[in-house]
Each structure stands twice: as C-alpha cells, then as structure tokens.
C-alpha cells in the first residue's frame, strides 16, 4: 500500500483565498483524522471521521474551516477565507477498524501571505 | 480530560549511550499510550504502543517504553542511541472507549556522534 496520500505537499496562497487540502487514506481504514501542526500549538486534532461520517469536529478552529469525506477513499479540508494565522502543516491520518495506531501522511505545508 | 506532558523540549545524548525521553499522562480510566517519531519534513511514524499486558513494550528500531501506572508515566528508552535516531518524538494518550488521540508537545532528540 502507498500509505496515506496528501496533496498538495506545499501550498502558498494570499490572505482571503480559498484553500483545499486533499487526503487519500489507506484502503480499508475506517477512521480518518485531520491534524494541524504549528510551533506554538504543537499537534492539534481538527476533526475525525468514522466510515465517512464526521464524529468530532470540536477542534475545528472556526467556521472558515470545513471538512468533508464524500467516500471511503477521499477527504478534503477547506479553508475559506484563509488568513496568515492558518499557516501550518496539516496532516491527515487514517487507522483501521479495530484501530490503535494511526498512520500519517506526509503533510501539506500551508503558507498564507 | 486527557493530557500528556513531555517535560523536556530537547534531549541530547552521545552516540552509543542509553537514551530516555520522558512522558507523563493524565486520563480517566485505562490509558492507551503511544510513541510516534517525526523526521524532518515527514509525517509522524508509529513506534510502539501500550494497551494492556506487560508494562514493558518493545517497538520499532530498538525502542522500548515502560508503562508505570503509579507514576502515570510512559518513558521511551533505547539502550544504545544512533545518530539516525535524531528526530522529534511525540507521546500520545487515548482513553479506553474514546477514538481521538491527545499528543504531547514533542521532544527533540539529538544524538551526538
């Protein structure tokens, strides 16, 4: 398996623009997680899905952030409008049904100028 | 509430010496504990976990960790450090019955040749 795939790997955008981050989990994994990593706040869980259904979105910072999982092999995290404070590395992770550990993608480094 | 503390931001150790990266946790009920490693510009990689059973858990790359319930600790250890072990290490905890992980702030390990 190719592991968790994220795209793009790097994204530079201007404040106010819409940003869409993409994730393909490992086939057969029922859980999908979105994290944000910054120097100031460390690794934060934003939202997670079970069988394509959002279970806990309490970590989503504000209404500018939204996440979807239209099918078992694809998820998006959207920021609209983007702000400089959204600059971070965004990780997607997936885990199997009887999960204990999570498998992380390589991350998307987002820079908002 | 769940939380994880990694009291040391930075640990330096000479190559060939034993290493310890500290982690303490706070969680209601039985904890599930994890260690992850992050290399530069990469996602987190799973190292080892404690769910139940033996308090000493062995994982990837020669690492091990000891679960100590009375001290609520889960320190990561390795008998002989390698330069290639230099990376950022994260401890994480999950409460039994919950699905989301809480990560510590990370400890940067530097192994000096």
XYZ file of N, CA and C in Angstrom:
678
model
N 0.838 -1.188 0.000
C 0.000 0.000 0.000
C 0.877 1.243 0.000
N 0.387 2.310 -0.648
C 1.188 3.520 -0.766
C 1.157 4.356 0.495
N 0.359 3.996 1.450
C 0.234 4.806 2.636
C -0.770 5.917 2.430
N -0.860 6.798 3.411
C -1.761 7.937 3.314
C -1.156 8.957 2.348
N -1.981 9.413 1.407
C -1.507 10.336 0.390
C -2.158 11.697 0.609
N -1.349 12.738 0.607
C -1.861 14.086 0.756
C -1.395 14.956 -0.417
N -2.268 15.859 -0.806
C -1.891 16.811 -1.837
C -2.583 18.144 -1.598
N -1.951 19.252 -1.976
C -0.561 19.315 -2.422
C 0.398 19.165 -1.241
N 1.670 19.032 -1.494
C 2.648 18.959 -0.404
C 2.963 20.358 0.132
N 2.893 21.319 -0.753
C 3.131 22.708 -0.360
C 2.075 23.580 -1.027
N 1.619 24.575 -0.282
C 0.621 25.494 -0.818
C 0.945 26.887 -0.290
N 1.102 27.818 -1.206
C 1.301 29.214 -0.838
C 0.151 30.002 -1.440
N -0.538 30.758 -0.624
C -1.680 31.493 -1.109
C -1.760 32.844 -0.412
N -2.568 33.706 -0.965
C -2.734 35.032 -0.364
C -3.938 35.045 0.565
N -3.856 35.882 1.542
C -4.947 36.028 2.500
C -6.255 36.280 1.757
N -7.299 35.600 2.198
C -8.614 35.774 1.597
C -8.963 34.720 0.561
N -7.958 33.985 0.098
C -8.202 32.963 -0.908
C -8.703 31.676 -0.264
N -9.382 30.886 -1.055
C -9.842 29.574 -0.605
C -8.732 28.557 -0.795
N -8.570 27.703 0.184
C -7.550 26.647 0.136
C -8.232 25.299 0.346
N -7.882 24.328 -0.479
C -8.415 22.976 -0.325
C -7.274 21.988 -0.225
N -7.260 21.255 0.864
C -6.270 20.215 1.087
C -6.937 18.862 0.900
N -6.187 17.923 0.335
C -6.771 16.638 -0.026
C -6.047 15.482 0.642
N -6.798 14.428 0.886
C -6.241 13.258 1.560
C -6.871 11.986 1.019
N -6.023 11.014 0.775
C -6.487 9.659 0.427
C -5.996 8.718 1.514
N -6.897 8.150 2.302
C -6.455 7.268 3.386
C -6.017 5.908 2.861
N -5.465 5.116 3.742
C -5.093 3.750 3.399
C -6.365 2.937 3.174
N -6.373 2.175 2.108
C -7.548 1.393 1.761
C -7.929 0.458 2.902
N -9.212 0.451 3.239
C -9.695 -0.430 4.293
C -9.726 0.206 5.671
N -9.146 1.371 5.807
C -9.169 2.062 7.094
C -10.489 2.806 7.254
N -11.096 2.644 8.421
C -12.406 3.228 8.654
C -12.359 4.610 9.303
N -11.210 4.953 9.869
C -11.096 6.238 10.559
C -10.150 7.153 9.796
N -10.540 8.430 9.732
C -9.678 9.428 9.103
C -9.620 10.650 10.010
N -8.420 11.178 10.186
C -8.175 12.288 11.108
C -7.470 13.422 10.358
N -7.831 14.639 10.696
C -7.100 15.819 10.221
C -6.463 16.516 11.426
N -5.156 16.794 11.306
C -4.404 17.474 12.353
C -3.746 18.734 11.769
N -3.440 19.665 12.672
C -2.659 20.835 12.309
C -1.470 20.911 13.257
N -0.300 21.201 12.689
C 0.906 21.299 13.500
C 1.538 22.672 13.339
N 1.736 23.363 14.453
C 2.435 24.641 14.475
C 3.442 24.625 15.614
N 4.397 25.519 15.526
C 5.390 25.606 16.594
C 4.732 26.021 17.900
N 3.775 26.934 17.797
C 3.182 27.485 19.017
C 2.237 26.500 19.696
N 1.472 25.773 18.929
C 0.394 24.958 19.497
C 0.629 23.458 19.373
N 1.725 23.084 18.718
C 2.006 21.659 18.579
C 1.038 21.002 17.619
N 0.699 19.751 17.912
C -0.155 18.949 17.040
C -1.579 18.970 17.594
N -2.494 19.478 16.800
C -3.888 19.607 17.233
C -4.797 18.776 16.331
N -5.693 18.043 16.950
C -6.701 17.326 16.184
C -7.791 18.313 15.771
N -8.092 18.345 14.479
C -9.131 19.249 13.987
C -10.473 18.540 13.911
N -10.489 17.382 13.292
C -11.729 16.655 13.067
C -11.394 15.210 12.748
N -12.319 14.295 13.064
C -12.116 12.944 12.570
C -13.428 12.317 12.108
N -13.302 11.369 11.198
C -14.420 10.680 10.570
C -14.351 9.184 10.891
N -15.508 8.582 10.975
C -15.623 7.133 11.046
C -16.584 6.699 9.957
N -16.113 5.847 9.062
C -16.942 5.412 7.934
C -17.578 6.603 7.210
N -16.767 7.592 6.955
C -17.116 8.782 6.173
C -17.988 9.774 6.928
N -18.336 9.490 8.149
C -19.206 10.372 8.928
C -18.368 11.165 9.927
N -18.529 12.510 9.954
C -17.777 13.288 10.949
C -18.247 12.962 12.356
N -17.311 12.631 13.236
C -17.649 12.226 14.598
C -17.387 13.358 15.592
N -16.266 14.009 15.449
C -15.899 15.052 16.397
C -15.180 16.159 15.633
N -15.830 17.318 15.553
C -15.210 18.460 14.884
C -14.925 19.590 15.874
N -14.833 19.247 17.132
C -14.642 20.272 18.159
C -13.295 20.986 18.040
N -12.370 20.388 17.324
C -11.068 21.016 17.150
C -10.992 21.973 15.975
N -12.010 22.043 15.184
C -12.015 22.971 14.044
C -12.045 24.389 14.597
N -11.059 25.200 14.215
C -10.894 26.498 14.891
C -12.061 27.455 14.710
N -12.664 27.499 13.573
C -13.772 28.424 13.351
C -14.484 28.044 12.058
N -15.532 28.810 11.765
C -16.383 28.463 10.622
C -15.668 28.554 9.283
N -14.528 29.165 9.253
C -13.787 29.252 7.987
C -13.265 27.879 7.575
N -13.208 26.963 8.524
C -12.705 25.619 8.258
C -13.881 24.655 8.065
N -13.754 23.808 7.041
C -14.757 22.766 6.830
C -14.059 21.527 6.279
N -14.603 20.366 6.589
C -14.031 19.113 6.112
C -15.142 18.205 5.633
N -14.828 17.444 4.592
C -15.785 16.511 4.037
C -15.097 15.195 3.745
N -15.896 14.152 3.706
C -15.404 12.839 3.301
C -16.494 12.197 2.455
N -16.529 12.482 1.177
C -17.613 12.014 0.321
C -17.604 10.507 0.089
N -16.433 9.881 0.248
C -16.358 8.424 0.116
C -15.183 7.910 0.931
N -15.029 6.614 0.952
C -14.028 5.995 1.839
C -12.601 6.273 1.416
N -12.408 6.797 0.221
C -11.039 6.948 -0.266
C -10.638 8.402 -0.472
N -11.427 9.339 0.056
C -11.106 10.734 -0.224
C -11.689 11.656 0.838
N -10.879 12.619 1.250
C -11.354 13.636 2.181
C -10.717 14.972 1.823
N -11.429 16.050 2.111
C -10.902 17.388 1.898
C -11.034 18.224 3.157
N -10.088 19.118 3.321
C -10.138 20.136 4.360
C -10.056 21.478 3.647
N -11.084 22.306 3.857
C -11.159 23.566 3.137
C -11.086 24.728 4.115
N -10.368 25.759 3.713
C -10.288 26.989 4.496
C -10.728 28.131 3.583
N -11.768 28.828 4.012
C -12.318 29.910 3.200
C -12.959 30.956 4.093
N -12.450 32.188 4.137
C -11.218 32.645 3.501
C -9.998 32.333 4.364
N -8.870 32.177 3.751
C -7.651 31.866 4.501
C -7.058 33.128 5.126
N -6.350 32.940 6.235
C -5.691 34.026 6.952
C -4.251 33.615 7.260
N -3.372 34.587 7.453
C -1.971 34.251 7.748
C -1.803 33.323 8.946
N -2.672 33.446 9.950
C -2.541 32.591 11.131
C -2.907 31.138 10.854
N -3.417 30.857 9.662
C -3.696 29.466 9.275
C -2.444 28.753 8.769
N -1.370 29.497 8.612
C -0.122 28.891 8.136
C 0.329 27.816 9.108
N 0.536 26.612 8.593
C 0.855 25.457 9.430
C 1.116 24.269 8.512
N 1.465 23.151 9.126
C 1.498 21.888 8.396
C 0.247 21.108 8.776
N -0.487 20.682 7.782
C -1.733 19.953 8.001
C -1.499 18.480 7.651
N -1.792 17.629 8.616
C -1.608 16.193 8.437
C -2.956 15.490 8.382
N -3.006 14.500 7.539
C -4.115 13.568 7.508
C -3.587 12.231 8.016
N -4.405 11.508 8.759
C -4.019 10.189 9.259
C -5.217 9.254 9.130
N -4.943 7.978 8.997
C -6.034 7.007 8.971
C -5.685 5.827 9.864
N -6.718 5.100 10.265
C -6.483 3.924 11.092
C -7.542 2.864 10.777
N -7.214 1.605 11.037
C -8.135 0.520 10.695
C -9.303 0.426 11.666
N -10.199 -0.420 11.354
C -11.442 -0.518 12.113
C -11.171 -0.778 13.583
N -10.354 -1.779 13.850
C -10.046 -2.062 15.254
C -8.757 -1.345 15.605
N -8.836 -0.035 15.485
C -7.593 0.717 15.400
C -6.984 0.947 16.778
N -5.689 1.014 16.794
C -4.940 1.523 17.918
C -3.999 2.622 17.450
N -3.196 2.335 16.441
C -2.276 3.359 15.968
C -2.825 4.020 14.713
N -2.372 5.233 14.481
C -2.749 5.983 13.299
C -1.566 6.060 12.340
N -1.877 6.092 11.071
C -0.860 6.170 10.027
C -0.964 7.544 9.374
N 0.120 8.272 9.430
C 0.101 9.657 8.989
C 0.587 9.820 7.556
N 0.000 10.796 6.865
C 0.504 11.210 5.580
C 1.686 12.141 5.746
N 2.293 12.549 4.635
C 3.482 13.401 4.707
C 3.196 14.850 5.069
N 1.923 15.235 5.010
C 1.559 16.593 5.387
C 1.516 17.558 4.215
N 0.755 18.634 4.415
C 0.714 19.763 3.486
C 1.176 20.998 4.246
N 2.231 21.609 3.746
C 2.716 22.848 4.372
C 2.001 24.021 3.731
N 1.176 24.703 4.512
C 0.389 25.827 4.017
C 1.001 27.128 4.499
N 1.211 28.029 3.561
C 1.686 29.375 3.880
C 0.685 30.365 3.319
N 0.145 31.190 4.195
C -0.811 32.228 3.784
C -0.143 33.585 3.988
N 0.007 34.327 2.900
C 0.707 35.616 2.986
C -0.268 36.789 2.993
N -10.811 14.628 31.453
C -9.926 15.293 30.493
C -8.665 14.444 30.307
N -8.111 14.526 29.137
C -6.892 13.793 28.834
C -5.782 14.785 28.544
N -4.589 14.453 28.972
C -3.451 15.319 28.661
C -2.175 14.509 28.719
N -1.184 15.022 28.045
C 0.127 14.390 28.006
C 1.171 15.472 28.233
N 2.169 15.170 29.036
C 3.242 16.117 29.290
C 4.580 15.499 28.896
N 5.314 16.225 28.110
C 6.686 15.847 27.791
C 7.549 16.962 28.370
N 8.136 16.736 29.520
C 8.771 17.828 30.266
C 10.022 18.400 29.625
N 10.609 17.680 28.704
C 11.857 18.139 28.072
C 11.621 18.478 26.612
N 11.914 19.731 26.255
C 11.798 20.108 24.844
C 12.921 19.499 24.024
N 14.077 19.311 24.674
C 15.275 18.891 23.963
C 16.027 17.887 24.839
N 16.480 16.818 24.208
C 17.336 15.840 24.873
C 18.548 15.590 23.985
N 19.720 15.716 24.572
C 20.956 15.428 23.847
C 21.632 14.224 24.473
N 22.120 13.328 23.640
C 22.776 12.131 24.138
C 23.899 11.756 23.168
N 24.952 11.220 23.705
C 26.067 10.783 22.866
C 25.745 9.454 22.203
N 26.219 9.294 20.995
C 26.017 8.046 20.270
C 26.557 6.874 21.083
N 25.758 5.817 21.150
C 26.154 4.636 21.909
C 25.677 4.635 23.342
N 25.298 5.791 23.853
C 24.776 5.871 25.220
C 23.294 5.546 25.247
N 22.784 5.137 26.408
C 21.333 4.921 26.507
C 20.593 6.249 26.467
N 19.382 6.202 25.943
C 18.570 7.415 25.889
C 17.218 7.182 26.559
N 16.686 8.255 27.119
C 15.346 8.246 27.705
C 14.635 9.519 27.305
N 13.422 9.383 26.814
C 12.564 10.523 26.528
C 11.333 10.364 27.422
N 11.059 11.375 28.218
C 10.057 11.243 29.274
C 8.662 11.640 28.815
N 7.680 10.960 29.419
C 6.272 11.259 29.134
C 5.449 10.918 30.359
N 4.598 11.837 30.771
C 3.601 11.545 31.800
C 2.236 11.885 31.235
N 1.230 11.249 31.777
C -0.106 11.406 31.197
C -1.141 11.591 32.290
N -2.285 12.073 31.872
C -3.435 12.189 32.761
C -4.655 11.787 31.955
N -5.366 10.766 32.431
C -6.548 10.304 31.716
C -7.448 9.574 32.703
N -8.732 9.678 32.503
C -9.660 8.921 33.339
C -9.793 7.526 32.761
N -9.805 6.536 33.645
C -9.914 5.171 33.176
C -8.586 4.631 32.679
N -8.663 3.530 31.961
C -7.449 2.886 31.464
C -6.891 3.640 30.265
N -5.588 3.892 30.286
C -4.988 4.628 29.170
C -4.476 3.708 28.081
N -4.565 4.192 26.872
C -3.839 3.596 25.750
C -2.732 4.604 25.410
N -1.497 4.155 25.379
C -0.363 5.062 25.249
C 0.453 4.724 24.005
N 0.980 5.756 23.379
C 1.663 5.609 22.104
C 2.904 6.496 22.067
N 3.882 6.052 21.272
C 5.000 6.903 20.900
C 5.081 6.954 19.379
N 5.294 8.198 18.899
C 5.490 8.435 17.484
C 6.799 9.198 17.302
N 7.393 9.046 16.109
C 8.611 9.781 15.775
C 8.360 10.571 14.489
N 8.915 11.766 14.434
C 8.775 12.596 13.243
C 10.152 13.041 12.775
N 10.498 12.665 11.557
C 11.728 13.113 10.938
C 11.439 14.388 10.153
N 12.447 15.187 9.854
C 12.222 16.470 9.178
C 11.401 16.325 7.900
N 10.406 17.176 7.779
C 9.554 17.239 6.585
C 8.822 15.928 6.317
N 8.547 15.189 7.364
C 7.823 13.929 7.217
C 6.640 13.896 8.186
N 5.713 12.987 7.927
C 4.617 12.766 8.868
C 5.088 11.943 10.052
N 4.219 11.790 11.030
C 4.563 11.006 12.214
C 4.546 9.515 11.884
N 5.496 8.808 12.466
C 5.567 7.362 12.286
C 5.362 6.687 13.629
N 4.534 5.673 13.640
C 4.252 4.915 14.846
C 5.482 4.126 15.292
N 5.791 4.202 16.593
C 6.914 3.453 17.153
C 6.449 2.266 17.992
N 5.560 2.537 18.947
C 5.098 1.480 19.832
C 3.859 1.942 20.581
N 3.222 0.987 21.244
C 2.005 1.302 21.979
C 1.890 0.403 23.200
N 1.183 0.906 24.193
C 0.771 0.098 25.340
C -0.750 0.122 25.397
N -1.326 -1.079 25.383
C -2.782 -1.189 25.515
C -3.103 -1.924 26.816
N -2.500 -3.076 26.982
C -2.693 -3.874 28.181
C -1.572 -4.902 28.235
N -1.451 -5.612 29.354
C -0.456 -6.671 29.422
C 0.846 -6.197 30.036
N 1.954 -6.702 29.502
C 3.271 -6.393 30.052
C 3.526 -4.894 30.055
N 4.097 -4.425 31.142
C 4.364 -2.993 31.252
C 5.492 -2.541 30.336
N 6.381 -3.456 29.993
C 7.484 -3.120 29.090
C 7.074 -3.476 27.665
N 7.069 -2.459 26.830
C 6.621 -2.636 25.455
C 7.813 -2.417 24.522
N 7.982 -3.307 23.580
C 9.067 -3.167 22.609
C 8.483 -2.729 21.262
N 9.219 -1.856 20.584
C 8.714 -1.327 19.332
C 9.754 -1.342 18.234
N 9.571 -0.442 17.287
C 10.438 -0.381 16.112
C 11.801 0.207 16.459
N 12.783 -0.145 15.658
C 14.131 0.450 15.693
C 14.821 0.295 17.043
N 14.452 -0.734 17.806
C 15.107 -0.996 19.070
C 14.593 -0.190 20.241
N 13.551 0.579 20.026
C 12.969 1.367 21.108
C 12.056 0.520 21.992
N 11.950 0.933 23.233
C 11.024 0.310 24.159
C 10.491 1.377 25.108
N 9.395 1.062 25.762
C 8.816 2.007 26.717
C 8.215 1.220 27.862
N 8.246 1.831 29.025
C 7.719 1.173 30.220
C 6.526 1.938 30.760
N 5.434 1.255 30.876
C 4.222 1.823 31.461
C 4.309 1.706 32.976
N 4.172 2.826 33.665
C 4.201 2.853 35.120
C 2.918 3.521 35.595
N 1.997 2.696 36.054
C 0.678 3.216 36.413
C 0.740 4.127 37.638
N 1.541 3.770 38.611
C 1.586 4.556 39.843
C 2.178 5.936 39.604
N 3.109 6.027 38.673
C 3.719 7.311 38.343
C 3.088 7.948 37.109
N 2.103 7.325 36.560
C 1.433 7.773 35.323
C 2.460 8.215 34.288
N 3.404 7.316 34.031
C 4.459 7.644 33.082
C 4.568 6.568 32.013
N 5.164 6.966 30.902
C 5.376 6.054 29.774
C 6.629 6.535 29.052
N 7.775 6.356 29.682
C 9.036 6.862 29.154
C 9.558 5.980 28.025
N 10.083 6.630 27.016
C 10.668 5.939 25.863
C 12.156 5.740 26.113
N 12.644 4.537 25.786
C 14.050 4.234 26.056
C 14.670 3.470 24.905
N 15.999 3.566 24.859
C 16.773 2.757 23.918
C 18.144 2.529 24.538
N 18.641 1.324 24.533
C 19.904 1.029 25.224
C 21.121 1.721 24.614
N 21.122 1.895 23.297
C 22.287 2.462 22.627
C 21.820 3.362 21.487
N 22.019 4.653 21.649
C 21.499 5.623 20.678
C 22.333 5.654 19.404
N 21.640 5.885 18.303
C 22.269 6.063 16.999
C 22.067 7.496 16.525
N 22.988 7.982 15.724
C 22.829 9.332 15.169
C 21.522 9.434 14.391
N 21.150 8.355 13.734
C 19.915 8.337 12.939
C 18.650 8.386 13.791
N 18.780 8.250 15.096
C 17.621 8.388 15.990
C 17.249 9.849 16.217
N 18.087 10.755 15.796
C 17.812 12.181 15.976
C 16.532 12.550 15.245
N 15.564 13.052 15.991
C 14.238 13.349 15.426
C 13.398 13.979 16.528
N 12.137 14.229 16.187
C 11.161 14.764 17.139
C 10.262 13.610 17.583
N 10.126 13.442 18.882
C 9.371 12.319 19.432
C 8.131 12.819 20.161
N 7.003 12.163 19.863
C 5.726 12.542 20.455
C 5.143 11.380 21.234
N 4.699 11.691 22.438
C 3.929 10.759 23.241
C 2.447 11.103 23.052
N 1.586 10.094 23.060
C 0.158 10.345 22.890
C -0.644 9.405 23.780
N -1.830 9.854 24.168
C -2.693 9.044 25.041
C -4.102 9.038 24.488
N -4.738 7.903 24.666
C -6.165 7.788 24.311
C -6.865 7.099 25.467
N -7.997 7.607 25.831
C -8.781 6.964 26.874
C -9.507 5.772 26.271
N -9.521 4.672 27.008
C -10.240 3.492 26.547
C -11.699 3.864 26.274
N -12.166 3.514 25.101
C -13.535 3.830 24.717
C -13.651 5.091 23.895
N -12.583 5.862 23.849
C -12.581 7.080 23.032
C -11.818 6.810 21.743
N -11.969 7.687 20.783
C -11.334 7.462 19.491
C -10.206 8.439 19.161
N -10.119 9.530 19.875
C -9.126 10.533 19.491
C -7.911 10.492 20.415
N -6.777 10.780 19.792
C -5.507 10.817 20.499
C -5.179 12.230 20.948
N -4.567 12.333 22.121
C -4.016 13.607 22.571
C -2.503 13.487 22.565
N -1.858 14.410 21.867
C -0.415 14.367 21.719
C 0.262 15.331 22.678
N 1.460 14.948 23.116
C 2.310 15.866 23.840
C 2.919 16.884 22.885
N 3.703 17.787 23.442
C 4.281 18.872 22.650
C 5.538 18.453 21.908
N 6.009 17.255 22.183
C 7.165 16.750 21.457
C 8.472 17.017 22.168
N 9.422 16.114 21.973
C 10.786 16.247 22.493
C 11.752 16.031 21.338
N 12.616 17.008 21.169
C 13.605 16.874 20.088
C 14.832 16.144 20.628
N 15.095 15.001 20.054
C 16.252 14.190 20.444
C 17.392 14.431 19.468
N 18.535 14.754 20.002
C 19.741 14.907 19.194
C 20.792 13.933 19.699
N 21.246 13.068 18.816
C 22.296 12.116 19.167
C 23.596 12.633 18.575
N 24.551 12.849 19.443
C 25.812 13.485 19.049
C 26.850 12.416 18.716
N 27.436 12.514 17.525
C 28.420 11.486 17.119
C 29.647 11.484 18.035
